[in-house]
PDB file of C-alpha atoms in Angstrom:
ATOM      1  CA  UNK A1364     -56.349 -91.027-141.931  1.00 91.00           C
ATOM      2  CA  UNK A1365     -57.083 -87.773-143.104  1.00 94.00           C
ATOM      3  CA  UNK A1366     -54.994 -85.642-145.287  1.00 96.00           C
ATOM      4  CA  UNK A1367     -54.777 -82.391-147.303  1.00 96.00           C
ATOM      5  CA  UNK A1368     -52.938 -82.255-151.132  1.00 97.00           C
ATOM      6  CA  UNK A1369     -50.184 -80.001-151.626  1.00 97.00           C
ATOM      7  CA  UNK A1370     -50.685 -80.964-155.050  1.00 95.00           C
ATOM      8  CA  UNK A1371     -53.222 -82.599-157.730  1.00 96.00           C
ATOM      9  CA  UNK A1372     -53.539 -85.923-157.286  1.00 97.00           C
ATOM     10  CA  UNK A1373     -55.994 -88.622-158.329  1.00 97.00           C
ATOM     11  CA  UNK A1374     -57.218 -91.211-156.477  1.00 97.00           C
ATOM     12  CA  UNK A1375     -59.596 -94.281-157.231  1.00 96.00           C
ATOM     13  CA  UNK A1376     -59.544 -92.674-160.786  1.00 96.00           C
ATOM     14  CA  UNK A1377     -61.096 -88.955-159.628  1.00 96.00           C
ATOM     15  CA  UNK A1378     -58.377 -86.598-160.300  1.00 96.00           C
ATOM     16  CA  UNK A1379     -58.517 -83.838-156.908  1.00 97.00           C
ATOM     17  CA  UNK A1380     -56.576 -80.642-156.964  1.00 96.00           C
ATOM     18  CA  UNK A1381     -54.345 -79.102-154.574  1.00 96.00           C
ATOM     19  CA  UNK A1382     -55.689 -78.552-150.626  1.00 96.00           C
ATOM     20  CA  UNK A1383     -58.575 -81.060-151.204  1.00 96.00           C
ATOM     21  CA  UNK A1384     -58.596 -83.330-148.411  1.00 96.00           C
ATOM     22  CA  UNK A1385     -59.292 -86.864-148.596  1.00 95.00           C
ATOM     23  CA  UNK A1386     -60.179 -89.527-145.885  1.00 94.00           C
ATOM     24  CA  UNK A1387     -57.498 -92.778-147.041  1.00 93.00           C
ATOM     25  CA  UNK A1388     -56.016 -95.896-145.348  1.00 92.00           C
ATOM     26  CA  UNK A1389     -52.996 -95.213-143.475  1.00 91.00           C
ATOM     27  CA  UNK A1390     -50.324 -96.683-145.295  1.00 92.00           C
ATOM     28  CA  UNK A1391     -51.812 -94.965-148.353  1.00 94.00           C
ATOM     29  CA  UNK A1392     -51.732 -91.611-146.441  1.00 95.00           C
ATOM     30  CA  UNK A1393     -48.569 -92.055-145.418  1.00 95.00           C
ATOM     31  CA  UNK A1394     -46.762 -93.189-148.656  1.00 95.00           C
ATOM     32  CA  UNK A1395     -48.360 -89.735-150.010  1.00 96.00           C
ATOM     33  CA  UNK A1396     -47.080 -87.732-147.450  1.00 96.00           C
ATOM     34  CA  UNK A1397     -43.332 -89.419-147.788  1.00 95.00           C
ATOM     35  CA  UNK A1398     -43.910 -88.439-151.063  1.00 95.00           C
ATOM     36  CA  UNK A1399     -44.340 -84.984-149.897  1.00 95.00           C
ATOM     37  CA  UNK A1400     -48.046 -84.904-152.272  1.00 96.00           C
ATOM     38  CA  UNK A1401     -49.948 -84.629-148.846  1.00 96.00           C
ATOM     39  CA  UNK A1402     -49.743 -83.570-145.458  1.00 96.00           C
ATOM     40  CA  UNK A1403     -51.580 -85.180-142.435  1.00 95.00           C
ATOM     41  CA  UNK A1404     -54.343 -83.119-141.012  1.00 92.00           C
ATOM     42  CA  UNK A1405     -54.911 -83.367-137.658  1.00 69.00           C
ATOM     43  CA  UNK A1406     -57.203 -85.428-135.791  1.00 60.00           C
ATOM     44  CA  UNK A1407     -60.246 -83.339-134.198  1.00 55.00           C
ATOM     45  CA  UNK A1408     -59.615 -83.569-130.245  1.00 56.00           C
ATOM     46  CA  UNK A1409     -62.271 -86.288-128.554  1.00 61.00           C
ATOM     47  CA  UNK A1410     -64.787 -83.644-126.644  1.00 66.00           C
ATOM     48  CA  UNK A1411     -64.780 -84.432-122.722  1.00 70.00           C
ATOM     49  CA  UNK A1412     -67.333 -86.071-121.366  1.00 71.00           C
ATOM     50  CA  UNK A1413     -70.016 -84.521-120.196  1.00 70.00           C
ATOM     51  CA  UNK A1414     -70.513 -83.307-116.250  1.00 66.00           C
ATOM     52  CA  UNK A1415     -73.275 -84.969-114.893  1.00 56.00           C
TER      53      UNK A1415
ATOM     54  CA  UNK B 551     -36.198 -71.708-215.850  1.00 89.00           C
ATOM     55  CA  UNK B 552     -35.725 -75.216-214.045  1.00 95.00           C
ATOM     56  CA  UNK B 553     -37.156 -75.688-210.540  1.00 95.00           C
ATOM     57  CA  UNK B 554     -35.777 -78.193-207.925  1.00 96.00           C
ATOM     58  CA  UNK B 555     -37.575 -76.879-204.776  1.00 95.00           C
ATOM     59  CA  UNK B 556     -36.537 -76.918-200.829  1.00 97.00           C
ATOM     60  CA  UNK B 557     -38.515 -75.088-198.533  1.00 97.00           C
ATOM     61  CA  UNK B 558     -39.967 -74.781-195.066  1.00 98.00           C
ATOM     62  CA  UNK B 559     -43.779 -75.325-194.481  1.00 98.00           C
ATOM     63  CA  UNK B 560     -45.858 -73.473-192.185  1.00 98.00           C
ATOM     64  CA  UNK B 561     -49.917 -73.650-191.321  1.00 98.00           C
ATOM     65  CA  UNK B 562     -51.709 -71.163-189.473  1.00 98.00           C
ATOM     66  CA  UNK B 563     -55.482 -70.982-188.236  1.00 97.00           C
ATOM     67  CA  UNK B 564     -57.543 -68.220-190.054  1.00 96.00           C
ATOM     68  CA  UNK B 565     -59.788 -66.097-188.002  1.00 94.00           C
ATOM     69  CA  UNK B 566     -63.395 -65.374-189.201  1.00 91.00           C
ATOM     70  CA  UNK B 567     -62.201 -62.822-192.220  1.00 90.00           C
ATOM     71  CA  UNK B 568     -59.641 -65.567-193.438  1.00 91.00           C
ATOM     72  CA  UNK B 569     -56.580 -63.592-192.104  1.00 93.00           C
ATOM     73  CA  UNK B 570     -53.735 -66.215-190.989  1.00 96.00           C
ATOM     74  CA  UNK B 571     -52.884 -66.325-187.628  1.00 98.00           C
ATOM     75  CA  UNK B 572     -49.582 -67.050-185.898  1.00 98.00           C
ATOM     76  CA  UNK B 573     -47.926 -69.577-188.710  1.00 98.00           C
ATOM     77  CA  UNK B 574     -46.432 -72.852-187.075  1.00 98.00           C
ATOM     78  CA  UNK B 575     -43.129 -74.618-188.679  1.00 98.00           C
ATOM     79  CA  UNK B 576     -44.318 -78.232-189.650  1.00 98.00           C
ATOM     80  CA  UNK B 577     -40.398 -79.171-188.956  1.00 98.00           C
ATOM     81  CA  UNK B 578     -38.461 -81.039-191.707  1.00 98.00           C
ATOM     82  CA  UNK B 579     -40.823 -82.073-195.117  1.00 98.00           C
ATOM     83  CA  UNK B 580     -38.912 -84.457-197.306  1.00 97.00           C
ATOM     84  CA  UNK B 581     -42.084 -83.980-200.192  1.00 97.00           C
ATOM     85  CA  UNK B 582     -44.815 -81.614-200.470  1.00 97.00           C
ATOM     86  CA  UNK B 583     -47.356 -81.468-203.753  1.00 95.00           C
ATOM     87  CA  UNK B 584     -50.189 -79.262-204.471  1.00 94.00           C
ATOM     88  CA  UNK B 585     -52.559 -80.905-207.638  1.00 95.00           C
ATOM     89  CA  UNK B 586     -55.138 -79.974-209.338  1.00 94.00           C
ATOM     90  CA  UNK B 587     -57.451 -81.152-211.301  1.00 95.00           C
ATOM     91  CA  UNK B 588     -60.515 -80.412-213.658  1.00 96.00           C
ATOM     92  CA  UNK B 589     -63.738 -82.604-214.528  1.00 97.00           C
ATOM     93  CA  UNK B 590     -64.444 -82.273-217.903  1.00 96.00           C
ATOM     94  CA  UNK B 591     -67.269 -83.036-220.056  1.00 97.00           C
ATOM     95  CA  UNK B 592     -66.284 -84.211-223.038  1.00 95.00           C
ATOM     96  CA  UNK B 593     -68.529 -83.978-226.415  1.00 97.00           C
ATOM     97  CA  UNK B 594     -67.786 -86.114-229.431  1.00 96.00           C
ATOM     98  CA  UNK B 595     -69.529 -85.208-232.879  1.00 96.00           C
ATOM     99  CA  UNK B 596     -71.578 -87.645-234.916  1.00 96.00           C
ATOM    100  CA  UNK B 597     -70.922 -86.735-238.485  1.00 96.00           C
ATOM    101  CA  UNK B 598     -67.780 -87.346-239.359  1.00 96.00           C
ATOM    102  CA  UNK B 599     -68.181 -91.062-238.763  1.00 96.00           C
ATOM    103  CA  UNK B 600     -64.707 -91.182-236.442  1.00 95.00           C
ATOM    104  CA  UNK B 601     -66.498 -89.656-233.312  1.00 95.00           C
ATOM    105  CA  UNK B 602     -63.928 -87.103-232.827  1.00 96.00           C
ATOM    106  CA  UNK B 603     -64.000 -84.749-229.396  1.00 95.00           C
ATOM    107  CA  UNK B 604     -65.360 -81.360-230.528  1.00 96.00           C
ATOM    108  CA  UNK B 605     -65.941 -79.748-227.075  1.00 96.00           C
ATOM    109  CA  UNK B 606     -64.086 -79.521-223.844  1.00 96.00           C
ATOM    110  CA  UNK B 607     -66.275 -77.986-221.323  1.00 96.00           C
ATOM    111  CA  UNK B 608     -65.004 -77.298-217.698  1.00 96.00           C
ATOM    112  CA  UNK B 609     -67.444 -78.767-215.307  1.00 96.00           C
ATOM    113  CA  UNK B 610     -65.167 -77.699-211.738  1.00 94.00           C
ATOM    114  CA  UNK B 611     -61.865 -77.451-210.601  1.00 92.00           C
ATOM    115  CA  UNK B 612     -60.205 -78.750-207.495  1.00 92.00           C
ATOM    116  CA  UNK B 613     -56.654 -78.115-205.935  1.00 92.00           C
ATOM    117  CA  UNK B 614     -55.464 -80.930-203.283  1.00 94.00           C
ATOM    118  CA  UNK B 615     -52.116 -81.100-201.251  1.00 95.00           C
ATOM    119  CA  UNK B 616     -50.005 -84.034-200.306  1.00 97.00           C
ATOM    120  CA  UNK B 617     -47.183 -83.440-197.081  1.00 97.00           C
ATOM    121  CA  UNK B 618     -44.477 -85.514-196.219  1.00 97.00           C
ATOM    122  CA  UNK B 619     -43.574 -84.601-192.684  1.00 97.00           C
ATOM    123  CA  UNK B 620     -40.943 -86.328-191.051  1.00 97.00           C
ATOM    124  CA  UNK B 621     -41.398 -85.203-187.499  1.00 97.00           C
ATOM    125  CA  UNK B 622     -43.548 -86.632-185.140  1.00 96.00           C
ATOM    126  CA  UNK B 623     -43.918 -83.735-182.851  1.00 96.00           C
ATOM    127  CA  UNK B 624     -47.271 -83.447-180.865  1.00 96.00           C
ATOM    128  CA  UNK B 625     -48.728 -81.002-182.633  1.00 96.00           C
ATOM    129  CA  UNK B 626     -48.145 -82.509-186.263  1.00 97.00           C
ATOM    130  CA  UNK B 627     -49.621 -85.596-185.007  1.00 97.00           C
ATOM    131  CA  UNK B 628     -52.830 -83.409-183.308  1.00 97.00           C
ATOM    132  CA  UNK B 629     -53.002 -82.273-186.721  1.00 97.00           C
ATOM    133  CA  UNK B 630     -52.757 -85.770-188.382  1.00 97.00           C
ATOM    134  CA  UNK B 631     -54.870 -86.991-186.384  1.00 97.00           C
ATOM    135  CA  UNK B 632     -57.790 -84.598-185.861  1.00 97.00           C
ATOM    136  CA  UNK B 633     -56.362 -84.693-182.250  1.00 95.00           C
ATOM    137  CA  UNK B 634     -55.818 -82.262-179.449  1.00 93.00           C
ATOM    138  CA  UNK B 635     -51.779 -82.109-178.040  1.00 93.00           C
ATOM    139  CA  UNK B 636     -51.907 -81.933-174.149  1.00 93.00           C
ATOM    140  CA  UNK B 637     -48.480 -81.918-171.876  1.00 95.00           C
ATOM    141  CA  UNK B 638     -49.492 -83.352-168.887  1.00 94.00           C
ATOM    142  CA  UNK B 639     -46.892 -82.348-165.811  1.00 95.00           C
ATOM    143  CA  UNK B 640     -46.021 -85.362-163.752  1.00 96.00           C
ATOM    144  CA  UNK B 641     -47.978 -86.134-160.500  1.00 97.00           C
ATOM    145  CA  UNK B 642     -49.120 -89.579-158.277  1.00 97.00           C
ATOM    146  CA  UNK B 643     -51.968 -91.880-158.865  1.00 98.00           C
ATOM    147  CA  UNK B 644     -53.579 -94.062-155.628  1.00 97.00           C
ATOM    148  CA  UNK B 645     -56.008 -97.048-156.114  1.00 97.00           C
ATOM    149  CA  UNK B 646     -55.695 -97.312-159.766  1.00 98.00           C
ATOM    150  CA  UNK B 647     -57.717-100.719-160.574  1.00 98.00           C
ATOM    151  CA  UNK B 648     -56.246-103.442-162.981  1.00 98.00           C
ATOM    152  CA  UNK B 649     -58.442-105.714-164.348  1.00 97.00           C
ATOM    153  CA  UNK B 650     -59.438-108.672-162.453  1.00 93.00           C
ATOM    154  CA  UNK B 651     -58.707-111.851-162.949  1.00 93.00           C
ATOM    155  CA  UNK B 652     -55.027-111.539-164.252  1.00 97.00           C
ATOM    156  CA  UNK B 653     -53.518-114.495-164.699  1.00 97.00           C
ATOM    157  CA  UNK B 654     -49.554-115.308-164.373  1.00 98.00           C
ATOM    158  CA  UNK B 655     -48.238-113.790-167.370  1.00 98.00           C
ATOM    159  CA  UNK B 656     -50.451-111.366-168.252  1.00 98.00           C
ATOM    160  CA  UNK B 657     -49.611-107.847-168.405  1.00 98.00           C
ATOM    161  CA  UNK B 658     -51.470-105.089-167.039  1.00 98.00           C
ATOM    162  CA  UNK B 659     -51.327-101.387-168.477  1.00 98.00           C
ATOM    163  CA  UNK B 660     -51.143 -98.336-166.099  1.00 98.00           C
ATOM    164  CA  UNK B 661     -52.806 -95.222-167.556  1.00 97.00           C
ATOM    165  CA  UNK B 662     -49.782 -93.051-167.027  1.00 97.00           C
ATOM    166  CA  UNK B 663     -46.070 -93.460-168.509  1.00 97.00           C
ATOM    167  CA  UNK B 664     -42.836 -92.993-166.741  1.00 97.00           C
ATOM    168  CA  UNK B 665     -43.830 -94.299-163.762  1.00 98.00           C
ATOM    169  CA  UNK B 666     -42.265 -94.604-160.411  1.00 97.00           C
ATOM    170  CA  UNK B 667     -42.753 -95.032-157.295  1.00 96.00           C
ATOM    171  CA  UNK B 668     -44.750 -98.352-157.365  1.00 97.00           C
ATOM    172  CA  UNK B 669     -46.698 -99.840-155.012  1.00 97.00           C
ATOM    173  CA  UNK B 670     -49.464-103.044-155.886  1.00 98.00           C
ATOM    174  CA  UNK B 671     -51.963-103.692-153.205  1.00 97.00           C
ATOM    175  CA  UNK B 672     -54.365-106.653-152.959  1.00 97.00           C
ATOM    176  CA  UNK B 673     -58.244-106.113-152.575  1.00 96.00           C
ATOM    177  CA  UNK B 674     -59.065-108.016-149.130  1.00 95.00           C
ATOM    178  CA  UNK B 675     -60.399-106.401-146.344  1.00 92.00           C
ATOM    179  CA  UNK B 676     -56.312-105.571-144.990  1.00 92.00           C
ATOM    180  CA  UNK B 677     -55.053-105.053-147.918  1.00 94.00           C
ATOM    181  CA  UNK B 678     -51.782-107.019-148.344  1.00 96.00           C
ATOM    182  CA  UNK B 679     -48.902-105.983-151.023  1.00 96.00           C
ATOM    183  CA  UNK B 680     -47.366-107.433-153.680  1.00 98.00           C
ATOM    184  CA  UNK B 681     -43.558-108.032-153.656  1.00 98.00           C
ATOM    185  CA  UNK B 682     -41.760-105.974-156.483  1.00 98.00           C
ATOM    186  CA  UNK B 683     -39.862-108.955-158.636  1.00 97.00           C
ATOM    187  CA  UNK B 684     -41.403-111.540-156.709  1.00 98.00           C
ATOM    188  CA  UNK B 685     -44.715-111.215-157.394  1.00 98.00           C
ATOM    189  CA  UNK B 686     -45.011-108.736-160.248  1.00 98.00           C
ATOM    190  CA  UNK B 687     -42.358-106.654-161.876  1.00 98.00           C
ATOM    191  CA  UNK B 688     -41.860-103.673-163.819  1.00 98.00           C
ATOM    192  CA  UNK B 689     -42.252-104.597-167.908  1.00 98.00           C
ATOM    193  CA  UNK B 690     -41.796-101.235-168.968  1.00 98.00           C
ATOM    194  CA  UNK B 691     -41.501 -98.116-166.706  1.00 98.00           C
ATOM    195  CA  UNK B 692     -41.321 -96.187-169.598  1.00 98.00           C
ATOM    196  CA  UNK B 693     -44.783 -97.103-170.388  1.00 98.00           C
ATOM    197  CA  UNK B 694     -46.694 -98.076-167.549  1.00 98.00           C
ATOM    198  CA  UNK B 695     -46.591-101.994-167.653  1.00 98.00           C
ATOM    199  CA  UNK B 696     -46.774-104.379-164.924  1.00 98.00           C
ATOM    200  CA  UNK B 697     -46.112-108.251-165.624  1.00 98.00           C
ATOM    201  CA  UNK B 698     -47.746-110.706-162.827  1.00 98.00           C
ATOM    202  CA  UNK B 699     -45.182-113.000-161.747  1.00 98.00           C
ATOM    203  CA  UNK B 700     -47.144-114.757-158.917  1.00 97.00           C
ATOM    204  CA  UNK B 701     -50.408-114.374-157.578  1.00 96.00           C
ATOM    205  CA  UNK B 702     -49.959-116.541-153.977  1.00 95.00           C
ATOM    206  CA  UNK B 703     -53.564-115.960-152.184  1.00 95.00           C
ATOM    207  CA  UNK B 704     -53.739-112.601-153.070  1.00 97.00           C
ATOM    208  CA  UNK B 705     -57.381-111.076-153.142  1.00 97.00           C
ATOM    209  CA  UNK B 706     -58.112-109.480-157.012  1.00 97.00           C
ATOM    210  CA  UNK B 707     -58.515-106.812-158.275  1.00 97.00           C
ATOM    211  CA  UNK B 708     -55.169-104.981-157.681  1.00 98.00           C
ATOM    212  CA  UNK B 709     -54.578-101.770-156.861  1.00 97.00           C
ATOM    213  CA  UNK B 710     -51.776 -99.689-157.838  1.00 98.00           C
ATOM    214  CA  UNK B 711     -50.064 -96.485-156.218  1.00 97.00           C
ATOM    215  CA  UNK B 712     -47.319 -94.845-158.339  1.00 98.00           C
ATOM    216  CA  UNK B 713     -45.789 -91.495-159.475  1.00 97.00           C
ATOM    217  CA  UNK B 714     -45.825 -90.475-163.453  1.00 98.00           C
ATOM    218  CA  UNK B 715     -43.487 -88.145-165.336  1.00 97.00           C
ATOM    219  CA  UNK B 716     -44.417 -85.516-167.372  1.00 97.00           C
ATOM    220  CA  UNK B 717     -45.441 -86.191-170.728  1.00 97.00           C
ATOM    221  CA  UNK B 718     -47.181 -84.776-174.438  1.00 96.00           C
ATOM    222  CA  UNK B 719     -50.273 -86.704-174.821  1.00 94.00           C
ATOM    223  CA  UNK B 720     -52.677 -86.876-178.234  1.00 95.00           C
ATOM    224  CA  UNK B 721     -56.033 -88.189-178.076  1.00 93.00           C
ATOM    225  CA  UNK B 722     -57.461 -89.007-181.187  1.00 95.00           C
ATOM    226  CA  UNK B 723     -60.526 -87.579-182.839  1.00 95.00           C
ATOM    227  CA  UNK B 724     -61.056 -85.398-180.015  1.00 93.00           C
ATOM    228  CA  UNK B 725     -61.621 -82.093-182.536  1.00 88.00           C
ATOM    229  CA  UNK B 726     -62.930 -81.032-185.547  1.00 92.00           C
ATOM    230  CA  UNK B 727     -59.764 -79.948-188.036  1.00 95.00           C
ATOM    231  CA  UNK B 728     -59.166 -76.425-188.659  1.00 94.00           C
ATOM    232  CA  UNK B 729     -59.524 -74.915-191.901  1.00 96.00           C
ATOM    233  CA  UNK B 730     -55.660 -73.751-192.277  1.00 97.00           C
ATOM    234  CA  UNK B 731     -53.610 -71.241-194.114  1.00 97.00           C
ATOM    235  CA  UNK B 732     -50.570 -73.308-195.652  1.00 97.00           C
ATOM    236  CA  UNK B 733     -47.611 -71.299-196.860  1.00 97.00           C
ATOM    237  CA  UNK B 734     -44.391 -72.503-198.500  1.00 97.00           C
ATOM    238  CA  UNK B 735     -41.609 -70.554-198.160  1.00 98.00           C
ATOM    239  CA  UNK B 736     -38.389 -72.347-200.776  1.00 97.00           C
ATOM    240  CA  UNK B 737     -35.908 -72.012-202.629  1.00 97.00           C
ATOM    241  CA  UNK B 738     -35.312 -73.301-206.015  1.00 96.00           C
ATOM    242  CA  UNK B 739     -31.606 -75.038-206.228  1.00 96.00           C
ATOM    243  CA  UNK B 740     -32.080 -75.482-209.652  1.00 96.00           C
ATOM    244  CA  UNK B 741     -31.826 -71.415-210.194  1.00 95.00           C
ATOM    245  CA  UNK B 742     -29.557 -70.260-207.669  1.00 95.00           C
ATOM    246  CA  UNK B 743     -31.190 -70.897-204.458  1.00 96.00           C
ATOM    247  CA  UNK B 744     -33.805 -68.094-205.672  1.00 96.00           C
ATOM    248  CA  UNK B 745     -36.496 -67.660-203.428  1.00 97.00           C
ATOM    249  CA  UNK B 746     -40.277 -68.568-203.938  1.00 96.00           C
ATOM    250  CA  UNK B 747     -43.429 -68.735-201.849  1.00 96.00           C
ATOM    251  CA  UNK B 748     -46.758 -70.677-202.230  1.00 96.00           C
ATOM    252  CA  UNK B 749     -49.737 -70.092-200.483  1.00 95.00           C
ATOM    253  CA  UNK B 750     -52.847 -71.748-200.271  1.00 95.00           C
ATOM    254  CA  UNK B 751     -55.165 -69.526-198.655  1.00 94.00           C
ATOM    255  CA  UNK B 752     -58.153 -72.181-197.146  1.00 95.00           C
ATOM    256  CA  UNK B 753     -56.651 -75.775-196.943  1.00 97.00           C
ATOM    257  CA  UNK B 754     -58.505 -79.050-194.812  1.00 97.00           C
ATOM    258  CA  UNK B 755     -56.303 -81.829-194.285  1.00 97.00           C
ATOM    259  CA  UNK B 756     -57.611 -85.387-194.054  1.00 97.00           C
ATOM    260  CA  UNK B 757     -56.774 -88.055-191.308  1.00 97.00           C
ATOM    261  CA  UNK B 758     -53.448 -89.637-191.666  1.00 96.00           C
ATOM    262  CA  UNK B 759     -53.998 -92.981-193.775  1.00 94.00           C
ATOM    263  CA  UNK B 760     -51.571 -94.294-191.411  1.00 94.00           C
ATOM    264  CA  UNK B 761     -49.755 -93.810-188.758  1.00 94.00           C
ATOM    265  CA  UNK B 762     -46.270 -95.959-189.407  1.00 90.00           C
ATOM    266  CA  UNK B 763     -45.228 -97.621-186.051  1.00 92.00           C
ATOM    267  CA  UNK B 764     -42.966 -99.993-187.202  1.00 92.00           C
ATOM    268  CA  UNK B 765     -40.744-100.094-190.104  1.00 90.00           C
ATOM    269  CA  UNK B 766     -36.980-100.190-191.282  1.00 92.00           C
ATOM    270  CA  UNK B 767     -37.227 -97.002-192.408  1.00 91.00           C
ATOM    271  CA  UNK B 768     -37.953 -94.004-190.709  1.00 93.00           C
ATOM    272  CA  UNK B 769     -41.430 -93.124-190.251  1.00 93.00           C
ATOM    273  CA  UNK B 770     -43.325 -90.036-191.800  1.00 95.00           C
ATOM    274  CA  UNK B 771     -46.474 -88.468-191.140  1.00 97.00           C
ATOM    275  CA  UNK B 772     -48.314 -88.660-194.858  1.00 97.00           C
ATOM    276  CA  UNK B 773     -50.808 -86.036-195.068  1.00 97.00           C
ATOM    277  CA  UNK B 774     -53.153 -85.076-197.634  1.00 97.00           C
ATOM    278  CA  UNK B 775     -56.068 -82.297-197.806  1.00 96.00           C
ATOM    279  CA  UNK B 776     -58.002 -80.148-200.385  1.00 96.00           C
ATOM    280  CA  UNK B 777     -57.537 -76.656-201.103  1.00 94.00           C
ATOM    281  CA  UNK B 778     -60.693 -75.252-200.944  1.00 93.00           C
ATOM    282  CA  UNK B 779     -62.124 -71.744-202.522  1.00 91.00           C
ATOM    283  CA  UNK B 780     -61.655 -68.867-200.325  1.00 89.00           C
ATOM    284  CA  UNK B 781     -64.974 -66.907-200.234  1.00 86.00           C
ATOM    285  CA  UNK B 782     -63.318 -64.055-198.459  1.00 84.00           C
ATOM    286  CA  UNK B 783     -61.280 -62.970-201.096  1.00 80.00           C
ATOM    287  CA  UNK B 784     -64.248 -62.804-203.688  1.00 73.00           C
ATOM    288  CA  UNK B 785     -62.721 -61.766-207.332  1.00 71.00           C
ATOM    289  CA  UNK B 786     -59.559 -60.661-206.117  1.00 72.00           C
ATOM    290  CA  UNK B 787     -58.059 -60.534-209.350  1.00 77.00           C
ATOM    291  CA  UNK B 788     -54.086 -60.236-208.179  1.00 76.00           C
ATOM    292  CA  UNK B 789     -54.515 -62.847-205.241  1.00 75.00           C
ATOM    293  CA  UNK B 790     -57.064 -65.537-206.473  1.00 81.00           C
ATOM    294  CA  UNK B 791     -59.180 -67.506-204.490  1.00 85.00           C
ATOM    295  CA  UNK B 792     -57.276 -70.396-203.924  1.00 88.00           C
ATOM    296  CA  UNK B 793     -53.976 -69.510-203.538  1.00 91.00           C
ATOM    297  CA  UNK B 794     -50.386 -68.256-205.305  1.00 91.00           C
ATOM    298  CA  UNK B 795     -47.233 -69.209-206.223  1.00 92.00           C
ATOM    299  CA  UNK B 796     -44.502 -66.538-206.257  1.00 92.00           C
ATOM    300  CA  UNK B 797     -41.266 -65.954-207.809  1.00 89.00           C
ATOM    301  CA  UNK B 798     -39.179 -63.482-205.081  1.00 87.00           C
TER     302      UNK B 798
END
């Protein structure tokens, strides 16, 4: 899940500053955002298939 | 005139023409002694038949400084301790790794104090989490300790997600020790409460001996450091180059 910092935070021992954004598991993304440190970015839209 | 002295004592940097800068109050100094001292060559004569000294000659001199500081504030220990004082503002930590192989028992340090907030994951492929006083607890959140209480099938290492407070922080031998300005400022009780001032104009301070953690008594912060010879104030015959004492 992919999420943006509203404030520094370091993960796996690399500090990151506010509005990096980081790929992490979900729970881990979500247990950030509860903590209100991240928000959830949103997922790019699947492109349509292509017309044959 | 007796002397019984009480004072505050300050330290400032010096910039490059050995002006003091912005003086900083070392808080509450239960002792504080300047010394000095002289090597001397000593010449006996031979023709008396008693060897008796007939020449002292001055070979240097040498002022030193002892501190008693009773307050273990961040930046008297930064200066104790060649360190650098940081206050770190409190944030989160994800994926912090303990060591592997922990054992029921042991103890595992976080690098953060005042933590909160805490989460301990397993390594396996779904990561599965540990059960706060079931399977770990909380030594010390003051400090940042876990205790392992049970390890069931869990995959090592662990990994840790918590919150930290804010906190001052001193890392040891991280800098070089400033050359400092060290000014007295008492009072002497034995004559009224008269004022007097001291100054040592160029003063480095050694590393703390040591740093008293435990003890029945209350812990102070021992320094000691030589006075050294000021070469900005070359010949300055109503300063010195070393320093002053003065009666207000």
């Amino acid at each position: 899940m992919r999420i943006k910092l509203l404030q520094e935070h370091e993960h796996a021992g690399r500090r990151h500053a506010a509005d990096a954004e980081l790929d992490l598991d979900a729970a881990t993304a979500r247990w950030l955002i509860e903590l209100g440190v991240a928000q959830p970015l949103s997922e790019p839209k699947p492109k349509p298939p292509k017309e044959k | 005139m007796y002397f019984s002295g009480q004072g505050k004592l300050f330290v400032a940097k010096r910039d490059v023409n050995g002006i003091p800068q912005a003086f900083r109050y070392l808080g509450n100094v239960s002792d504080f002694k300047p010394t000095f001292t002289t090597d001397v060559l000593e010449h006996k004569e031979s023709s008396s038949g008693q060897r008796l000294p007939d020449l002292r000659q001055i070979k240097s001199k040498a002022a030193s400084i002892t501190a008693k500081l009773d307050e273990y504030t961040k930046e008297n220990l930064a200066l104790g301790l060649y360190g650098t004082a940081v206050t770190t503002a409190g944030a989160s930590v994800t994926a912090e790794v303990l060591p592997s192989a922990l054992v029921v028992g042991n103890y595992a340090r976080l690098k953060y104090p005042e933590v909160s907030a805490v989460v301990v994951k397993d390594s396996a492929g779904s990561p599965a989490t540990l059960t706060l006083g079931t399977h770990y607890e909380i030594a010390s959140a003051n400090h940042g300790t876990l205790k392992i209480l049970n390890l069931a099938a869990f995959v090592q290492p662990f990994k840790v997600d918590y919150t930290y407070g804010a906190h001052d922080r001193v890392a040891m031998f991280l800098a070089d020790p400033d050359e400092l300005f060290v000014r007295f400022e008492g009072v002497n009780t034995a004559d009224g409460n008269k004022p007097v001032l001291l100054e040592l104009y160029r003063v480095l301070f050694d590393p703390l001996k040591e740093l008293a953690s435990i003890s029945d008594d209350l812990g102070a912060l021992d320094l000691s450091g030589s006075a050294l010879y000021d070469a900005t104030r070359v010949a300055d015959t109503v300063l010195g180059q070393f320093g002053q004492f003065i009666h207000v």
